[in-house]
PDB file of C-alpha atoms in Angstrom:
ATOM      1  CA  UNK A   1     -16.673 144.523  79.207  1.00  0.00           C
ATOM      2  CA  UNK A   2     -12.816 144.503  78.415  1.00  0.00           C
ATOM      3  CA  UNK A   3     -10.597 147.434  79.698  1.00  0.00           C
ATOM      4  CA  UNK A   4      -7.613 148.720  77.955  1.00  0.00           C
ATOM      5  CA  UNK A   5      -5.774 147.725  81.315  1.00  0.00           C
ATOM      6  CA  UNK A   6      -7.149 144.034  80.524  1.00  0.00           C
ATOM      7  CA  UNK A   7      -5.974 144.037  77.159  1.00  0.00           C
ATOM      8  CA  UNK A   8      -2.424 145.417  78.070  1.00  0.00           C
ATOM      9  CA  UNK A   9      -2.129 142.322  80.808  1.00  0.00           C
ATOM     10  CA  UNK A  10      -3.362 140.047  78.057  1.00  0.00           C
ATOM     11  CA  UNK A  11      -0.892 141.146  75.393  1.00  0.00           C
ATOM     12  CA  UNK A  12       1.989 141.375  78.364  1.00  0.00           C
ATOM     13  CA  UNK A  13       1.333 137.886  79.356  1.00  0.00           C
ATOM     14  CA  UNK A  14       1.258 136.542  75.730  1.00  0.00           C
ATOM     15  CA  UNK A  15       4.750 138.423  75.228  1.00  0.00           C
ATOM     16  CA  UNK A  16       6.227 137.032  78.303  1.00  0.00           C
ATOM     17  CA  UNK A  17       4.954 133.363  77.477  1.00  0.00           C
ATOM     18  CA  UNK A  18       6.579 133.865  74.080  1.00  0.00           C
ATOM     19  CA  UNK A  19       9.857 134.725  75.642  1.00  0.00           C
ATOM     20  CA  UNK A  20       9.488 131.835  78.325  1.00  0.00           C
ATOM     21  CA  UNK A  21       8.890 129.344  75.521  1.00  0.00           C
ATOM     22  CA  UNK A  22      12.123 130.632  73.492  1.00  0.00           C
ATOM     23  CA  UNK A  23      14.257 130.525  76.385  1.00  0.00           C
ATOM     24  CA  UNK A  24      13.029 127.073  77.105  1.00  0.00           C
ATOM     25  CA  UNK A  25      13.609 126.408  73.373  1.00  0.00           C
ATOM     26  CA  UNK A  26      17.093 127.399  73.376  1.00  0.00           C
ATOM     27  CA  UNK A  27      17.910 125.465  76.718  1.00  0.00           C
ATOM     28  CA  UNK A  28      16.311 122.461  75.004  1.00  0.00           C
ATOM     29  CA  UNK A  29      18.837 122.675  72.255  1.00  0.00           C
ATOM     30  CA  UNK A  30      21.920 123.212  74.508  1.00  0.00           C
ATOM     31  CA  UNK A  31      20.606 119.995  76.410  1.00  0.00           C
ATOM     32  CA  UNK A  32      19.156 116.747  75.209  1.00  0.00           C
ATOM     33  CA  UNK A  33      21.387 115.810  72.551  1.00  0.00           C
ATOM     34  CA  UNK A  34      20.767 112.176  72.051  1.00  0.00           C
ATOM     35  CA  UNK A  35      23.489 109.640  72.436  1.00  0.00           C
ATOM     36  CA  UNK A  36      23.234 105.781  71.872  1.00  0.00           C
ATOM     37  CA  UNK A  37      25.181 103.965  74.412  1.00  0.00           C
ATOM     38  CA  UNK A  38      26.564 100.163  73.656  1.00  0.00           C
ATOM     39  CA  UNK A  39      27.317  98.414  77.098  1.00  0.00           C
ATOM     40  CA  UNK A  40      27.351  95.312  78.775  1.00  0.00           C
ATOM     41  CA  UNK A  41      24.482  94.852  81.361  1.00  0.00           C
ATOM     42  CA  UNK A  42      26.756  93.853  84.333  1.00  0.00           C
ATOM     43  CA  UNK A  43      29.333  96.755  83.805  1.00  0.00           C
ATOM     44  CA  UNK A  44      28.708  98.945  86.790  1.00  0.00           C
ATOM     45  CA  UNK A  45      31.098 101.806  85.577  1.00  0.00           C
ATOM     46  CA  UNK A  46      29.339 102.023  82.462  1.00  0.00           C
ATOM     47  CA  UNK A  47      26.159 102.360  84.115  1.00  0.00           C
ATOM     48  CA  UNK A  48      27.503 105.356  86.051  1.00  0.00           C
ATOM     49  CA  UNK A  49      28.992 106.704  83.017  1.00  0.00           C
ATOM     50  CA  UNK A  50      25.319 106.816  81.601  1.00  0.00           C
ATOM     51  CA  UNK A  51      24.165 108.492  84.692  1.00  0.00           C
ATOM     52  CA  UNK A  52      26.746 111.247  84.195  1.00  0.00           C
ATOM     53  CA  UNK A  53      25.447 111.635  80.893  1.00  0.00           C
ATOM     54  CA  UNK A  54      22.219 112.072  81.859  1.00  0.00           C
ATOM     55  CA  UNK A  55      22.874 114.386  84.775  1.00  0.00           C
ATOM     56  CA  UNK A  56      24.648 116.641  82.005  1.00  0.00           C
ATOM     57  CA  UNK A  57      21.664 116.990  79.844  1.00  0.00           C
ATOM     58  CA  UNK A  58      22.117 114.046  77.066  1.00  0.00           C
ATOM     59  CA  UNK A  59      19.264 111.952  76.502  1.00  0.00           C
ATOM     60  CA  UNK A  60      20.844 108.563  76.851  1.00  0.00           C
ATOM     61  CA  UNK A  61      19.666 105.161  74.987  1.00  0.00           C
ATOM     62  CA  UNK A  62      21.434 102.443  76.821  1.00  0.00           C
ATOM     63  CA  UNK A  63      21.593  99.317  74.722  1.00  0.00           C
ATOM     64  CA  UNK A  64      22.929  95.990  76.808  1.00  0.00           C
ATOM     65  CA  UNK A  65      24.817  93.656  74.612  1.00  0.00           C
ATOM     66  CA  UNK A  66      26.975  90.935  75.320  1.00  0.00           C
ATOM     67  CA  UNK A  67      29.822  92.059  73.217  1.00  0.00           C
ATOM     68  CA  UNK A  68      30.611  95.602  72.504  1.00  0.00           C
ATOM     69  CA  UNK A  69      33.356  94.946  70.070  1.00  0.00           C
ATOM     70  CA  UNK A  70      31.057  94.910  66.768  1.00  0.00           C
ATOM     71  CA  UNK A  71      29.984  98.620  67.882  1.00  0.00           C
ATOM     72  CA  UNK A  72      33.341  99.523  68.321  1.00  0.00           C
ATOM     73  CA  UNK A  73      34.410  98.106  65.101  1.00  0.00           C
ATOM     74  CA  UNK A  74      31.251 100.221  63.691  1.00  0.00           C
ATOM     75  CA  UNK A  75      32.587 103.390  64.831  1.00  0.00           C
ATOM     76  CA  UNK A  76      35.992 102.446  63.410  1.00  0.00           C
ATOM     77  CA  UNK A  77      37.769 102.918  67.028  1.00  0.00           C
ATOM     78  CA  UNK A  78      41.431 101.833  66.776  1.00  0.00           C
ATOM     79  CA  UNK A  79      42.201  98.606  69.140  1.00  0.00           C
ATOM     80  CA  UNK A  80      44.645 100.924  71.078  1.00  0.00           C
ATOM     81  CA  UNK A  81      41.940 103.194  72.386  1.00  0.00           C
ATOM     82  CA  UNK A  82      39.360 100.605  73.324  1.00  0.00           C
ATOM     83  CA  UNK A  83      37.402 100.887  76.686  1.00  0.00           C
ATOM     84  CA  UNK A  84      34.307  99.075  78.006  1.00  0.00           C
ATOM     85  CA  UNK A  85      31.554 100.975  76.121  1.00  0.00           C
ATOM     86  CA  UNK A  86      31.114 102.736  72.826  1.00  0.00           C
ATOM     87  CA  UNK A  87      28.630 105.234  72.227  1.00  0.00           C
ATOM     88  CA  UNK A  88      27.432 107.338  69.041  1.00  0.00           C
ATOM     89  CA  UNK A  89      26.761 111.027  69.210  1.00  0.00           C
ATOM     90  CA  UNK A  90      25.833 112.950  65.804  1.00  0.00           C
ATOM     91  CA  UNK A  91      28.189 111.674  63.406  1.00  0.00           C
ATOM     92  CA  UNK A  92      30.791 110.704  66.056  1.00  0.00           C
ATOM     93  CA  UNK A  93      32.107 107.530  68.106  1.00  0.00           C
ATOM     94  CA  UNK A  94      32.734 108.024  71.369  1.00  0.00           C
ATOM     95  CA  UNK A  95      34.810 105.342  73.387  1.00  0.00           C
ATOM     96  CA  UNK A  96      34.810 104.774  77.159  1.00  0.00           C
ATOM     97  CA  UNK A  97      34.586 107.361  79.820  1.00  0.00           C
ATOM     98  CA  UNK A  98      34.618 110.637  77.924  1.00  0.00           C
ATOM     99  CA  UNK A  99      33.502 113.490  80.139  1.00  0.00           C
ATOM    100  CA  UNK A 100      30.230 115.144  78.957  1.00  0.00           C
ATOM    101  CA  UNK A 101      31.664 118.725  78.632  1.00  0.00           C
ATOM    102  CA  UNK A 102      34.283 116.924  76.043  1.00  0.00           C
ATOM    103  CA  UNK A 103      31.733 115.260  74.217  1.00  0.00           C
ATOM    104  CA  UNK A 104      29.921 119.128  74.074  1.00  0.00           C
ATOM    105  CA  UNK A 105      33.176 120.667  72.821  1.00  0.00           C
ATOM    106  CA  UNK A 106      33.779 118.279  70.099  1.00  0.00           C
ATOM    107  CA  UNK A 107      29.885 118.673  68.797  1.00  0.00           C
ATOM    108  CA  UNK A 108      30.171 122.408  68.908  1.00  0.00           C
ATOM    109  CA  UNK A 109      33.834 122.337  67.188  1.00  0.00           C
ATOM    110  CA  UNK A 110      32.890 119.928  64.567  1.00  0.00           C
ATOM    111  CA  UNK A 111      36.263 118.743  63.896  1.00  0.00           C
ATOM    112  CA  UNK A 112      37.197 116.363  60.907  1.00  0.00           C
ATOM    113  CA  UNK A 113      37.241 113.135  63.105  1.00  0.00           C
ATOM    114  CA  UNK A 114      35.377 109.898  63.560  1.00  0.00           C
ATOM    115  CA  UNK A 115      35.515 110.158  67.279  1.00  0.00           C
ATOM    116  CA  UNK A 116      37.226 110.588  70.706  1.00  0.00           C
ATOM    117  CA  UNK A 117      38.091 108.150  73.377  1.00  0.00           C
ATOM    118  CA  UNK A 118      39.404 107.752  76.728  1.00  0.00           C
ATOM    119  CA  UNK A 119      41.551 104.703  76.598  1.00  0.00           C
ATOM    120  CA  UNK A 120      41.162 102.185  79.046  1.00  0.00           C
ATOM    121  CA  UNK A 121      39.477 102.852  82.364  1.00  0.00           C
ATOM    122  CA  UNK A 122      41.105 106.085  83.665  1.00  0.00           C
ATOM    123  CA  UNK A 123      40.721 106.408  87.271  1.00  0.00           C
ATOM    124  CA  UNK A 124      38.926 109.475  88.338  1.00  0.00           C
ATOM    125  CA  UNK A 125      36.920 109.560  84.935  1.00  0.00           C
ATOM    126  CA  UNK A 126      33.152 109.768  84.785  1.00  0.00           C
ATOM    127  CA  UNK A 127      31.775 106.587  86.128  1.00  0.00           C
ATOM    128  CA  UNK A 128      35.546 105.641  87.585  1.00  0.00           C
ATOM    129  CA  UNK A 129      35.407 107.895  90.642  1.00  0.00           C
ATOM    130  CA  UNK A 130      37.244 106.590  93.518  1.00  0.00           C
ATOM    131  CA  UNK A 131      40.343 106.845  95.712  1.00  0.00           C
ATOM    132  CA  UNK A 132      42.245 108.626  93.182  1.00  0.00           C
ATOM    133  CA  UNK A 133      42.187 110.565  90.143  1.00  0.00           C
ATOM    134  CA  UNK A 134      44.515 109.932  87.579  1.00  0.00           C
ATOM    135  CA  UNK A 135      45.576 112.387  84.675  1.00  0.00           C
ATOM    136  CA  UNK A 136      44.601 111.059  81.492  1.00  0.00           C
ATOM    137  CA  UNK A 137      43.969 111.838  77.696  1.00  0.00           C
ATOM    138  CA  UNK A 138      40.689 111.983  75.404  1.00  0.00           C
ATOM    139  CA  UNK A 139      42.123 110.789  72.128  1.00  0.00           C
ATOM    140  CA  UNK A 140      40.918 112.091  68.883  1.00  0.00           C
ATOM    141  CA  UNK A 141      41.200 109.512  65.814  1.00  0.00           C
ATOM    142  CA  UNK A 142      40.294 110.180  62.084  1.00  0.00           C
ATOM    143  CA  UNK A 143      39.499 107.959  59.048  1.00  0.00           C
ATOM    144  CA  UNK A 144      43.127 107.821  58.167  1.00  0.00           C
ATOM    145  CA  UNK A 145      44.091 106.223  61.463  1.00  0.00           C
ATOM    146  CA  UNK A 146      45.904 109.211  62.880  1.00  0.00           C
ATOM    147  CA  UNK A 147      45.207 110.258  66.625  1.00  0.00           C
ATOM    148  CA  UNK A 148      46.015 113.289  68.447  1.00  0.00           C
ATOM    149  CA  UNK A 149      45.550 114.402  72.118  1.00  0.00           C
ATOM    150  CA  UNK A 150      41.850 116.385  71.898  1.00  0.00           C
ATOM    151  CA  UNK A 151      41.754 117.055  75.713  1.00  0.00           C
ATOM    152  CA  UNK A 152      43.502 116.219  78.731  1.00  0.00           C
ATOM    153  CA  UNK A 153      41.863 115.617  82.382  1.00  0.00           C
TER     154      UNK A 153
END
């Protein structure tokens, strides 16, 4: 025979379960953003950047190619902003060692740009950790070819 106490416990458990599922759903939306990375198979710093993205909640598909430049052209990344790997997340291109939090900032703000880049291979950027940490800019670029500083590290 089911008592009132049993029924209250059952309903309470269901409500708690729904709250936990809702919380997990919110967390899954905050994390788990898909990003496709195009890199060469032998580049250690690219591998470390992919690890940085994974550690920061992105769902990374890493694609090894012999030449990244066709993907850089697809993203319309200016040559002056080139680095060693190119990624695509949502409608944006991401070139080089851009920190995960800056990518999230771009996705949250939804600026009218083609993407962002950390030109070259700045020491101290994700994947380029080492003996020193240089100050560097993350540059936004748009369809008109204009660039601006999006963030500084």
